[in-house]
mmCIF file of C-alpha atoms and ligand atoms in Angstrom:
data_model
loop_
_atom_site.group_PDB
_atom_site.id
_atom_site.type_symbol
_atom_site.label_atom_id
_atom_site.label_comp_id
_atom_site.label_asym_id
_atom_site.label_seq_id
_atom_site.Cartn_x
_atom_site.Cartn_y
_atom_site.Cartn_z
ATOM 1 C CA MET A 1049 108.983 280.258 237.070
ATOM 2 C CA LYS A 1050 113.169 279.298 237.806
ATOM 3 C CA LEU A 1051 113.461 282.783 235.951
ATOM 4 C CA LEU A 1052 110.698 284.339 239.092
ATOM 5 C CA PHE A 1053 113.265 282.598 241.837
ATOM 6 C CA ILE A 1054 116.691 283.409 240.089
ATOM 7 C CA LEU A 1055 115.756 287.627 240.174
ATOM 8 C CA LEU A 1056 113.739 287.469 243.730
ATOM 9 C CA LEU A 1057 117.416 285.205 245.448
ATOM 10 C CA SER A 1058 119.001 288.559 243.958
ATOM 11 C CA PHE A 1059 116.509 290.260 244.943
ATOM 12 C CA ILE A 1060 117.239 289.447 248.566
ATOM 13 C CA SER A 1061 120.986 289.367 248.151
ATOM 14 C CA LEU A 1062 121.041 292.655 247.826
ATOM 15 C CA PHE A 1063 119.070 293.251 250.874
ATOM 16 C CA SER A 1064 121.219 291.280 252.580
ATOM 17 C CA SER A 1065 124.024 293.754 252.455
ATOM 18 C CA THR A 1066 124.892 295.408 255.549
ATOM 19 C CA ILE A 1067 125.844 299.432 256.310
ATOM 20 C CA GLU A 1068 128.718 299.524 259.123
ATOM 21 C CA HIS A 1069 129.674 302.835 260.146
ATOM 22 C CA LYS A 1070 132.715 303.171 261.488
ATOM 23 C CA VAL A 1071 135.449 305.627 262.989
ATOM 24 C CA TRP A 1072 139.651 305.614 262.266
ATOM 25 C CA ASP A 1073 141.104 304.072 264.536
ATOM 26 C CA LYS A 1074 144.322 305.992 265.949
ATOM 27 C CA GLY A 1075 147.813 304.853 264.063
ATOM 28 C CA GLU A 1076 145.741 302.293 261.428
ATOM 29 C CA SER A 1077 146.911 302.637 257.817
ATOM 30 C CA LEU A 1078 145.380 302.126 254.212
ATOM 31 C CA LEU A 1079 147.794 299.342 254.655
ATOM 32 C CA THR A 1080 147.111 297.154 257.786
ATOM 33 C CA PHE A 1081 143.021 298.197 257.150
ATOM 34 C CA PHE A 1082 143.502 296.381 254.214
ATOM 35 C CA LYS A 1083 145.034 293.250 255.654
ATOM 36 C CA LYS A 1084 142.817 293.694 258.550
ATOM 37 C CA ASN A 1085 140.355 293.090 255.649
ATOM 38 C CA HIS A 1086 141.487 290.929 252.925
ATOM 39 C CA ILE A 1087 142.338 293.483 250.551
ATOM 40 C CA SER A 1088 145.587 292.800 248.450
ATOM 41 C CA LYS A 1089 148.425 295.748 249.129
ATOM 42 C CA ASP A 1090 148.364 295.465 245.638
ATOM 43 C CA VAL A 1091 145.782 298.310 245.401
ATOM 44 C CA TYR A 1092 147.547 300.639 247.129
ATOM 45 C CA PHE A 1093 151.176 299.762 245.329
ATOM 46 C CA ASN A 1094 149.812 299.825 241.929
ATOM 47 C CA LEU A 1095 148.217 303.460 242.937
ATOM 48 C CA SER A 1096 149.838 307.049 241.530
ATOM 49 C CA LYS A 1097 152.282 308.974 243.816
ATOM 50 C CA THR A 1098 149.552 311.522 243.741
ATOM 51 C CA ASP A 1099 146.984 309.431 244.834
ATOM 52 C CA LYS A 1100 149.427 307.383 247.158
ATOM 53 C CA GLU A 1101 150.071 310.808 248.866
ATOM 54 C CA LEU A 1102 145.905 312.105 248.537
ATOM 55 C CA CYS A 1103 145.263 308.155 251.073
ATOM 56 C CA SER A 1104 147.983 309.598 254.012
ATOM 57 C CA GLU A 1105 145.656 312.558 254.563
ATOM 58 C CA ILE A 1106 143.429 309.833 256.061
ATOM 59 C CA ILE A 1107 142.699 311.975 259.830
ATOM 60 C CA ALA A 1108 142.559 309.466 262.710
ATOM 61 C CA GLY A 1109 138.761 310.121 264.238
ATOM 62 C CA THR A 1110 137.366 310.189 260.691
ATOM 63 C CA LYS A 1111 133.092 308.618 260.126
ATOM 64 C CA TYR A 1112 133.644 305.995 257.586
ATOM 65 C CA HIS A 1113 130.979 303.380 255.650
ATOM 66 C CA ILE A 1114 131.650 300.132 254.981
ATOM 67 C CA MET A 1115 128.934 298.219 252.504
ATOM 68 C CA ILE A 1116 129.761 294.720 254.113
ATOM 69 C CA ASN A 1117 127.456 291.952 251.442
ATOM 70 C CA GLU A 1118 126.268 288.685 252.781
ATOM 71 C CA ASN A 1119 129.204 286.523 252.543
ATOM 72 C CA ASP A 1120 130.767 288.399 255.672
ATOM 73 C CA SER A 1121 133.205 291.011 253.228
ATOM 74 C CA ILE A 1122 133.137 293.817 251.994
ATOM 75 C CA ASP A 1123 131.935 295.402 249.055
ATOM 76 C CA GLN A 1124 132.490 298.891 249.093
ATOM 77 C CA VAL A 1125 134.552 300.981 251.543
ATOM 78 C CA LEU A 1126 133.830 304.809 251.427
ATOM 79 C CA ILE A 1127 136.797 306.929 253.583
ATOM 80 C CA PRO A 1128 136.474 311.299 253.270
ATOM 81 C CA ILE A 1129 140.349 312.328 253.262
ATOM 82 C CA SER A 1130 138.504 316.268 253.200
ATOM 83 C CA GLU A 1131 135.326 317.966 252.928
ATOM 84 C CA GLU A 1132 135.566 316.639 248.728
ATOM 85 C CA MET A 1133 136.731 313.708 248.010
ATOM 86 C CA GLN A 1134 137.387 309.974 249.149
ATOM 87 C CA ILE A 1135 138.903 307.352 249.447
ATOM 88 C CA HIS A 1136 136.259 304.643 247.365
ATOM 89 C CA ILE A 1137 136.976 300.683 247.473
ATOM 90 C CA GLN A 1138 135.073 298.520 245.449
ATOM 91 C CA LYS A 1139 134.801 295.007 244.861
ATOM 92 C CA GLU A 1140 135.651 293.456 241.134
ATOM 93 C CA ASN A 1141 135.596 289.981 239.566
ATOM 94 C CA VAL A 1142 139.241 289.951 241.537
ATOM 95 C CA GLY A 1143 140.242 291.690 244.074
ATOM 96 C CA TYR A 1144 139.524 295.448 244.671
ATOM 97 C CA SER A 1145 139.317 298.545 243.234
ATOM 98 C CA LEU A 1146 140.065 302.044 244.446
ATOM 99 C CA ASP A 1147 139.645 305.072 243.470
ATOM 100 C CA ILE A 1148 139.374 308.450 244.482
ATOM 101 C CA ILE A 1149 135.896 310.183 243.930
ATOM 102 C CA PRO A 1150 133.611 313.495 245.261
ATOM 103 C CA ILE A 1151 131.602 313.345 248.311
ATOM 104 C CA GLU A 1152 127.836 314.563 248.204
ATOM 105 C CA PHE A 1153 126.695 316.849 250.153
ATOM 106 C CA THR A 1154 124.223 319.937 249.999
ATOM 107 C CA GLN A 1155 125.293 323.140 250.683
ATOM 108 C CA PHE A 1156 122.954 325.525 252.177
ATOM 109 C CA ASP A 1157 123.299 329.374 252.259
ATOM 110 C CA GLN A 1158 121.925 331.376 255.402
ATOM 111 C CA THR A 1159 121.641 334.535 257.260
ATOM 112 C CA ILE A 1160 120.417 334.322 260.533
ATOM 113 C CA SER A 1161 120.415 336.170 263.046
ATOM 114 C CA ILE A 1162 120.302 335.516 266.787
ATOM 115 C CA SER A 1163 119.050 336.965 269.849
ATOM 116 C CA ILE A 1164 121.534 336.910 272.556
ATOM 117 C CA ASN A 1165 120.553 336.086 276.094
ATOM 118 C CA SER A 1166 123.411 334.636 278.075
ATOM 119 C CA SER A 1167 126.698 334.517 275.990
ATOM 120 C CA PRO A 1168 127.038 334.946 272.123
ATOM 121 C CA TYR A 1169 128.795 331.045 272.179
ATOM 122 C CA LYS A 1170 126.298 330.051 274.177
ATOM 123 C CA ASP A 1171 123.142 330.945 272.308
ATOM 124 C CA ILE A 1172 124.796 330.213 268.995
ATOM 125 C CA VAL A 1173 124.930 327.046 269.934
ATOM 126 C CA GLU A 1174 122.489 326.494 271.844
ATOM 127 C CA GLN A 1175 120.388 328.307 268.183
ATOM 128 C CA THR A 1176 121.805 326.562 265.242
ATOM 129 C CA ASN A 1177 123.352 323.266 267.017
ATOM 130 C CA ASN A 1178 126.320 323.972 265.582
ATOM 131 C CA LYS A 1179 129.162 324.446 267.810
ATOM 132 C CA LEU A 1180 131.963 325.440 264.722
ATOM 133 C CA LEU A 1181 129.774 328.374 263.310
ATOM 134 C CA ALA A 1182 129.864 329.717 267.554
ATOM 135 C CA ARG A 1183 134.368 328.905 267.796
ATOM 136 C CA GLU A 1184 134.672 330.265 264.017
ATOM 137 C CA LEU A 1185 132.018 333.551 264.627
ATOM 138 C CA LEU A 1186 134.460 334.450 268.549
ATOM 139 C CA ARG A 1187 137.798 333.548 266.194
ATOM 140 C CA SER A 1188 137.333 336.020 263.434
ATOM 141 C CA PHE A 1189 135.874 339.124 265.255
ATOM 142 C CA LYS A 1190 138.583 338.055 268.323
ATOM 143 C CA LYS A 1191 139.359 341.150 269.974
ATOM 144 C CA ASN A 1192 138.577 343.896 268.052
ATOM 145 C CA VAL A 1193 134.688 343.129 270.145
ATOM 146 C CA PRO A 1194 134.016 344.378 273.521
ATOM 147 C CA PHE A 1195 131.386 340.919 273.370
ATOM 148 C CA LYS A 1196 131.451 341.469 277.344
ATOM 149 C CA LYS A 1197 130.032 344.581 277.087
ATOM 150 C CA MET A 1198 126.678 343.286 275.341
ATOM 151 C CA ARG A 1199 122.993 342.247 276.985
ATOM 152 C CA LYS A 1200 120.024 340.548 276.406
ATOM 153 C CA GLY A 1201 118.617 341.260 273.400
ATOM 154 C CA ASN A 1202 121.405 342.163 271.536
ATOM 155 C CA HIS A 1203 122.185 340.061 268.339
ATOM 156 C CA VAL A 1204 123.975 338.230 266.269
ATOM 157 C CA VAL A 1205 123.950 338.358 262.359
ATOM 158 C CA ILE A 1206 126.164 335.741 260.408
ATOM 159 C CA HIS A 1207 125.411 335.286 256.778
ATOM 160 C CA PHE A 1208 127.557 331.646 256.042
ATOM 161 C CA SER A 1209 127.859 328.070 253.936
ATOM 162 C CA GLN A 1210 127.102 325.209 255.524
ATOM 163 C CA ARG A 1211 127.465 321.827 254.362
ATOM 164 C CA VAL A 1212 124.723 319.520 255.466
ATOM 165 C CA ARG A 1213 125.358 315.468 254.485
ATOM 166 C CA LEU A 1214 123.457 313.010 256.276
ATOM 167 C CA GLY A 1215 120.745 314.682 257.596
ATOM 168 C CA GLN A 1216 123.950 316.324 259.677
ATOM 169 C CA TYR A 1217 126.410 319.235 259.240
ATOM 170 C CA PHE A 1218 129.153 318.002 256.895
ATOM 171 C CA GLY A 1219 132.965 320.531 257.330
ATOM 172 C CA ALA A 1220 133.759 323.555 259.120
ATOM 173 C CA PRO A 1221 130.816 326.435 257.976
ATOM 174 C CA LYS A 1222 132.728 329.399 256.109
ATOM 175 C CA ILE A 1223 130.870 332.336 257.692
ATOM 176 C CA LYS A 1224 130.673 335.237 254.374
ATOM 177 C CA SER A 1225 130.190 338.316 256.525
ATOM 178 C CA ALA A 1226 128.846 338.667 260.508
ATOM 179 C CA MET A 1227 127.438 341.594 262.079
ATOM 180 C CA VAL A 1228 127.534 342.244 265.720
ATOM 181 C CA GLU A 1229 125.590 344.434 268.095
ATOM 182 C CA VAL A 1230 127.051 345.213 271.340
ATOM 183 C CA ARG A 1231 124.661 347.448 273.444
ATOM 184 C CA LYS A 1232 124.126 350.324 270.288
ATOM 185 C CA ARG A 1233 127.684 349.970 268.216
ATOM 186 C CA LYS A 1234 127.422 347.359 265.517
ATOM 187 C CA TYR A 1235 131.039 345.310 264.135
ATOM 188 C CA TYR A 1236 131.110 344.128 261.088
ATOM 189 C CA ILE A 1237 133.484 341.762 259.621
ATOM 190 C CA PHE A 1238 133.544 340.643 255.980
ATOM 191 C CA LYS A 1239 135.459 337.644 254.719
ATOM 192 C CA ASN A 1240 137.617 338.598 251.320
ATOM 193 C CA GLU A 1241 137.157 335.423 248.782
ATOM 194 C CA LYS A 1242 140.332 336.324 247.380
ATOM 195 C CA ASP A 1243 143.231 335.334 250.350
ATOM 196 C CA ASP A 1244 139.850 333.706 252.995
ATOM 197 C CA ARG A 1245 140.806 336.217 255.379
ATOM 198 C CA TYR A 1246 138.084 338.461 257.401
ATOM 199 C CA TYR A 1247 138.683 342.504 256.572
ATOM 200 C CA ASP A 1248 136.643 345.061 258.305
ATOM 201 C CA GLU A 1249 134.374 347.776 256.047
ATOM 202 C CA LYS A 1250 137.690 349.930 255.418
ATOM 203 C CA ALA A 1251 139.267 346.730 254.541
ATOM 204 C CA ARG A 1252 141.801 346.431 256.910
ATOM 205 C CA SER A 1253 142.671 342.663 257.775
ATOM 206 C CA MET A 1254 141.308 341.596 260.883
ATOM 207 C CA THR A 1255 143.921 338.675 261.226
ATOM 208 C CA SER A 1256 147.392 339.370 261.906
ATOM 209 C CA PHE A 1257 148.402 335.705 261.704
ATOM 210 C CA PHE A 1258 150.976 334.799 258.727
ATOM 211 C CA LEU A 1259 153.184 332.798 258.159
ATOM 212 C CA LYS A 1260 156.989 332.115 256.590
ATOM 213 C CA VAL A 1261 158.642 329.748 253.765
ATOM 214 C CA PRO A 1262 159.266 327.366 256.397
ATOM 215 C CA LEU A 1263 162.941 325.947 254.226
ATOM 216 C CA ARG A 1264 164.983 327.620 252.149
ATOM 217 C CA TYR A 1265 164.765 325.368 249.269
ATOM 218 C CA LYS A 1266 165.722 325.047 245.509
ATOM 219 C CA ARG A 1267 162.602 325.486 243.986
ATOM 220 C CA ILE A 1268 158.901 324.343 244.283
ATOM 221 C CA SER A 1269 158.688 321.027 242.554
ATOM 222 C CA SER A 1270 154.606 320.579 242.721
ATOM 223 C CA LYS A 1271 152.105 324.034 242.904
ATOM 224 C CA PHE A 1272 149.205 323.057 245.948
ATOM 225 C CA THR A 1273 146.019 322.304 243.280
ATOM 226 C CA TYR A 1274 143.066 321.792 244.195
ATOM 227 C CA LYS A 1275 141.303 320.980 240.951
ATOM 228 C CA ARG A 1276 137.150 319.829 240.575
ATOM 229 C CA TYR A 1277 136.876 315.557 240.489
ATOM 230 C CA HIS A 1278 137.442 315.592 236.379
ATOM 231 C CA PRO A 1279 133.142 313.599 235.489
ATOM 232 C CA ILE A 1280 135.207 311.584 232.531
ATOM 233 C CA LEU A 1281 138.333 311.167 233.504
ATOM 234 C CA LYS A 1282 136.686 310.382 237.173
ATOM 235 C CA LYS A 1283 140.068 311.392 238.177
ATOM 236 C CA TYR A 1284 140.557 314.317 240.931
ATOM 237 C CA LYS A 1285 144.748 315.862 240.133
ATOM 238 C CA ALA A 1286 144.507 317.392 243.495
ATOM 239 C CA HIS A 1287 147.975 317.904 245.265
ATOM 240 C CA LEU A 1288 147.523 319.524 248.992
ATOM 241 C CA GLY A 1289 150.658 321.181 249.459
ATOM 242 C CA ILE A 1290 153.448 322.681 248.732
ATOM 243 C CA ASP A 1291 156.215 320.804 247.537
ATOM 244 C CA TYR A 1292 159.746 322.498 247.634
ATOM 245 C CA ALA A 1293 162.405 321.151 246.179
ATOM 246 C CA ALA A 1294 166.130 320.871 248.449
ATOM 247 C CA PRO A 1295 169.255 318.455 249.069
ATOM 248 C CA THR A 1296 168.643 315.591 252.278
ATOM 249 C CA GLY A 1297 168.992 316.966 255.362
ATOM 250 C CA ARG A 1298 167.713 320.832 254.751
ATOM 251 C CA LYS A 1299 167.001 322.191 258.042
ATOM 252 C CA ILE A 1300 162.860 322.809 258.667
ATOM 253 C CA PHE A 1301 160.957 325.293 260.584
ATOM 254 C CA ALA A 1302 158.013 326.109 261.809
ATOM 255 C CA ALA A 1303 156.062 327.908 259.985
ATOM 256 C CA ALA A 1304 154.183 329.449 262.857
ATOM 257 C CA SER A 1305 153.756 329.007 266.166
ATOM 258 C CA GLY A 1306 151.930 326.131 267.879
ATOM 259 C CA LYS A 1307 151.756 322.576 269.832
ATOM 260 C CA ILE A 1308 152.694 319.585 267.786
ATOM 261 C CA ILE A 1309 150.473 317.078 267.271
ATOM 262 C CA HIS A 1310 151.712 314.678 265.217
ATOM 263 C CA ARG A 1311 155.285 313.254 265.290
ATOM 264 C CA GLY A 1312 156.410 310.144 263.373
ATOM 265 C CA ARG A 1313 154.988 307.822 260.189
ATOM 266 C CA LYS A 1314 152.601 308.673 258.090
ATOM 267 C CA GLY A 1315 151.644 306.746 255.515
ATOM 268 C CA GLY A 1316 152.700 307.478 252.176
ATOM 269 C CA TYR A 1317 154.283 311.447 253.665
ATOM 270 C CA GLY A 1318 156.468 308.751 255.497
ATOM 271 C CA LYS A 1319 157.976 311.195 258.675
ATOM 272 C CA THR A 1320 155.867 313.701 259.683
ATOM 273 C CA ILE A 1321 155.047 316.491 261.899
ATOM 274 C CA ILE A 1322 152.016 318.417 262.451
ATOM 275 C CA ILE A 1323 151.454 321.365 263.998
ATOM 276 C CA ARG A 1324 148.603 323.097 265.414
ATOM 277 C CA HIS A 1325 148.487 327.079 265.329
ATOM 278 C CA LYS A 1326 145.881 329.269 266.233
ATOM 279 C CA ASN A 1327 142.585 330.634 264.003
ATOM 280 C CA GLY A 1328 142.178 326.695 263.510
ATOM 281 C CA TYR A 1329 145.997 326.434 261.249
ATOM 282 C CA LYS A 1330 147.808 323.435 261.204
ATOM 283 C CA THR A 1331 150.665 322.683 259.062
ATOM 284 C CA LEU A 1332 151.887 319.788 257.566
ATOM 285 C CA TYR A 1333 156.470 318.886 257.665
ATOM 286 C CA ALA A 1334 156.570 316.089 255.658
ATOM 287 C CA HIS A 1335 158.890 312.648 253.709
ATOM 288 C CA GLN A 1336 161.526 314.249 256.468
ATOM 289 C CA TYR A 1337 164.358 312.214 256.871
ATOM 290 C CA LYS A 1338 164.939 313.045 260.224
ATOM 291 C CA PHE A 1339 162.667 314.932 263.250
ATOM 292 C CA ALA A 1340 164.778 318.288 265.557
ATOM 293 C CA LYS A 1341 165.709 316.208 269.020
ATOM 294 C CA GLY A 1342 163.920 317.708 271.886
ATOM 295 C CA LEU A 1343 160.264 317.950 270.174
ATOM 296 C CA ARG A 1344 157.462 315.409 271.133
ATOM 297 C CA VAL A 1345 153.692 315.240 270.377
ATOM 298 C CA GLY A 1346 152.478 318.293 273.107
ATOM 299 C CA SER A 1347 155.716 320.263 272.572
ATOM 300 C CA TYR A 1348 154.985 324.304 271.963
ATOM 301 C CA VAL A 1349 156.853 325.002 269.221
ATOM 302 C CA LYS A 1350 158.150 329.374 268.490
ATOM 303 C CA GLN A 1351 158.103 330.320 264.788
ATOM 304 C CA GLY A 1352 160.544 329.897 263.236
ATOM 305 C CA ARG A 1353 162.316 327.146 265.627
ATOM 306 C CA LEU A 1354 163.921 323.888 264.161
ATOM 307 C CA ILE A 1355 161.807 320.936 264.153
ATOM 308 C CA GLY A 1356 163.501 318.441 261.121
ATOM 309 C CA TYR A 1357 165.297 318.141 257.924
ATOM 310 C CA VAL A 1358 164.921 317.615 254.522
ATOM 311 C CA GLY A 1359 164.650 313.746 253.256
ATOM 312 C CA SER A 1360 162.840 311.211 251.016
ATOM 313 C CA THR A 1361 160.665 308.922 253.616
ATOM 314 C CA GLY A 1362 157.475 307.848 252.805
ATOM 315 C CA ARG A 1363 156.117 308.125 249.196
ATOM 316 C CA SER A 1364 158.999 310.456 247.685
ATOM 317 C CA THR A 1365 160.650 310.321 244.626
ATOM 318 C CA GLY A 1366 163.526 312.769 245.909
ATOM 319 C CA PRO A 1367 164.833 314.658 248.214
ATOM 320 C CA HIS A 1368 161.328 317.548 249.314
ATOM 321 C CA LEU A 1369 159.824 318.391 252.150
ATOM 322 C CA HIS A 1370 155.932 318.683 251.152
ATOM 323 C CA PHE A 1371 154.414 321.280 253.038
ATOM 324 C CA GLY A 1372 150.673 321.071 253.894
ATOM 325 C CA LEU A 1373 148.335 323.993 255.524
ATOM 326 C CA TYR A 1374 145.121 323.989 256.949
ATOM 327 C CA LYS A 1375 142.017 326.077 257.698
ATOM 328 C CA ASN A 1376 139.337 324.208 259.767
ATOM 329 C CA GLY A 1377 140.673 321.139 258.962
ATOM 330 C CA ARG A 1378 140.461 321.987 255.053
ATOM 331 C CA ALA A 1379 143.665 322.118 252.952
ATOM 332 C CA VAL A 1380 144.227 325.639 251.709
ATOM 333 C CA ASN A 1381 146.763 326.576 249.787
ATOM 334 C CA PRO A 1382 150.030 327.944 251.465
ATOM 335 C CA ASN A 1383 151.013 329.859 248.558
ATOM 336 C CA LYS A 1384 147.656 332.374 249.016
ATOM 337 C CA ILE A 1385 147.673 332.848 252.422
ATOM 338 C CA ILE A 1386 151.652 332.745 253.499
ATOM 339 C CA ARG A 1387 151.790 335.507 251.238
ATOM 340 C CA VAL A 1388 149.335 337.777 252.187
ATOM 341 C CA THR A 1389 151.428 340.159 254.544
ATOM 342 C CA LYS A 1390 149.720 342.847 253.439
ATOM 343 C CA THR A 1391 147.355 344.847 256.641
ATOM 344 C CA LYS A 1392 144.546 346.510 254.203
ATOM 345 C CA LEU A 1393 143.570 345.945 251.049
ATOM 346 C CA LYS A 1394 144.168 347.758 248.001
ATOM 347 C CA GLY A 1395 143.485 349.267 243.771
ATOM 348 C CA LYS A 1396 141.122 346.863 242.180
ATOM 349 C CA VAL A 1397 141.104 344.144 244.889
ATOM 350 C CA LYS A 1398 139.883 346.532 247.358
ATOM 351 C CA ASN A 1399 137.511 348.371 244.955
ATOM 352 C CA LYS A 1400 136.085 345.372 244.446
ATOM 353 C CA PHE A 1401 135.533 343.882 248.188
ATOM 354 C CA VAL A 1402 134.160 346.990 249.393
ATOM 355 C CA LYS A 1403 130.781 346.069 246.482
ATOM 356 C CA PHE A 1404 130.792 343.362 248.451
ATOM 357 C CA VAL A 1405 130.528 344.920 251.398
ATOM 358 C CA LYS A 1406 128.052 347.478 250.393
ATOM 359 C CA LEU A 1407 125.439 344.836 249.579
ATOM 360 C CA GLN A 1408 126.720 342.372 252.376
ATOM 361 C CA LYS A 1409 125.857 345.417 255.206
ATOM 362 C CA ILE A 1410 121.889 345.529 253.518
ATOM 363 C CA MET A 1411 121.839 342.077 253.837
ATOM 364 C CA LEU A 1412 122.945 341.669 257.361
ATOM 365 C CA ASP A 1413 121.260 344.763 258.418
ATOM 366 C CA LYS A 1414 117.853 343.046 256.925
ATOM 367 C CA ALA A 1415 118.401 339.295 258.786
ATOM 368 C CA LEU A 1416 118.484 341.274 262.178
ATOM 369 C CA GLY A 1417 115.488 343.579 261.340
ATOM 370 C CA GLU A 1418 113.749 340.400 260.395
ATOM 371 C CA ASN A 1419 114.790 338.118 263.398
ATOM 372 C CA LYS A 1420 116.205 335.714 260.380
ATOM 373 C CA LYS A 1421 115.653 331.791 262.524
ATOM 374 C CA PRO A 1422 118.605 329.297 260.601
ATOM 375 C CA LEU A 1423 117.695 325.741 259.142
ATOM 376 C CA ASN A 1424 115.957 323.043 260.238
ATOM 377 C CA PHE A 1425 117.888 320.003 258.966
ATOM 378 C CA ASP A 1426 116.034 317.398 260.533
ATOM 379 C CA SER A 1427 114.057 316.613 257.310
ATOM 380 C CA PHE A 1428 117.004 315.817 254.815
ATOM 381 C CA LYS A 1429 118.229 313.346 257.032
ATOM 382 C CA ASN A 1430 116.448 310.418 255.590
ATOM 383 C CA ASN A 1431 116.276 311.596 251.736
ATOM 384 C CA TYR A 1432 120.045 312.114 251.770
ATOM 385 C CA PRO A 1433 121.607 309.158 251.244
ATOM 386 C CA ILE A 1434 125.318 307.748 251.119
ATOM 387 C CA GLU A 1435 125.979 308.355 247.374
ATOM 388 C CA ASP A 1436 122.922 306.523 246.908
ATOM 389 C CA LYS A 1437 123.456 303.749 249.224
ATOM 390 C CA LEU A 1438 126.209 302.774 247.946
ATOM 391 C CA GLY A 1439 125.644 302.583 244.871
ATOM 392 C CA VAL A 1440 128.159 305.436 244.245
HETATM 393 ZN ZN1 LIG B 1924 153.573 316.451 248.403
#
């Protein structure tokens, strides 16, 4: 009887914990969050250098989840820092622990055919409810297609993959190939996985946008790594940028033209500038000694403009520039994008690409004929838990 009572009690207490869905405030850092929630600062200070840097990847406006127990204190927290990883804070017997774990999601590959009624953007959004998909499609075709000449009943066919989490789109869609019909002509684009850029059927680049190295550096002290989660070590070995070692005071230049959207401290990244560019790119310049004069949030800077000086602010072991490059909010390897200045694929890469194009074209044309409708994700709403209801 007593045992039953205890069982019953633990059953009730299990269910009296609640999950709250919150949004990360502007100006909030992990340390202010800890202070507010009575979590010891040591949890942060005891982290490795790489984990501290990853903790600086939290972006204001990010949706995160907290599980509160019956005593009104925090049991667990999940804060996404990229499309794949999240900070996981958990109550232990004494104090809290912090580790970085994968985000659970489901990925769907689909090919859809959208019949145009008013405009490609409007019709894609209406039929898929996916604004990012519409934006990415228009951006990738850009001026290469006379969208204005499209007629009612023309089609847009898109082959893409999209992550879904908690019954909603999660992260930016990845277009692998697409076709736009304008009157009787068909225009195609194909993504080359190797450099993450779009090319036409003849393997000619559709994007002229590229960056250059943002400073004169001594050596690369830390490369970009997006190493997968190690299930046994339960650790990410990720470094979402390139560290360029250079003496304090060395000039840092904007890698491409764009608008400054952050200028100030950013957790372990110290004094940081973030610039937003065309085509969904952002660049980040961390650990600066000081910023160049006359810049503020909202300033437009040209490629090559002096923006600051190398330093060691934030969590840093010596003067260096941590340079981050993001495409649609996802960290990408700057070396892959920056060093690519070719406008046409050649050799082996081209041969492989041409094979890919052939298969994709058949698939796109088939989807056009079959009028392929988008998947409906409503049915995933309930059976998709937050990391199994925070059992994690
Ligand atoms: Zn770094």
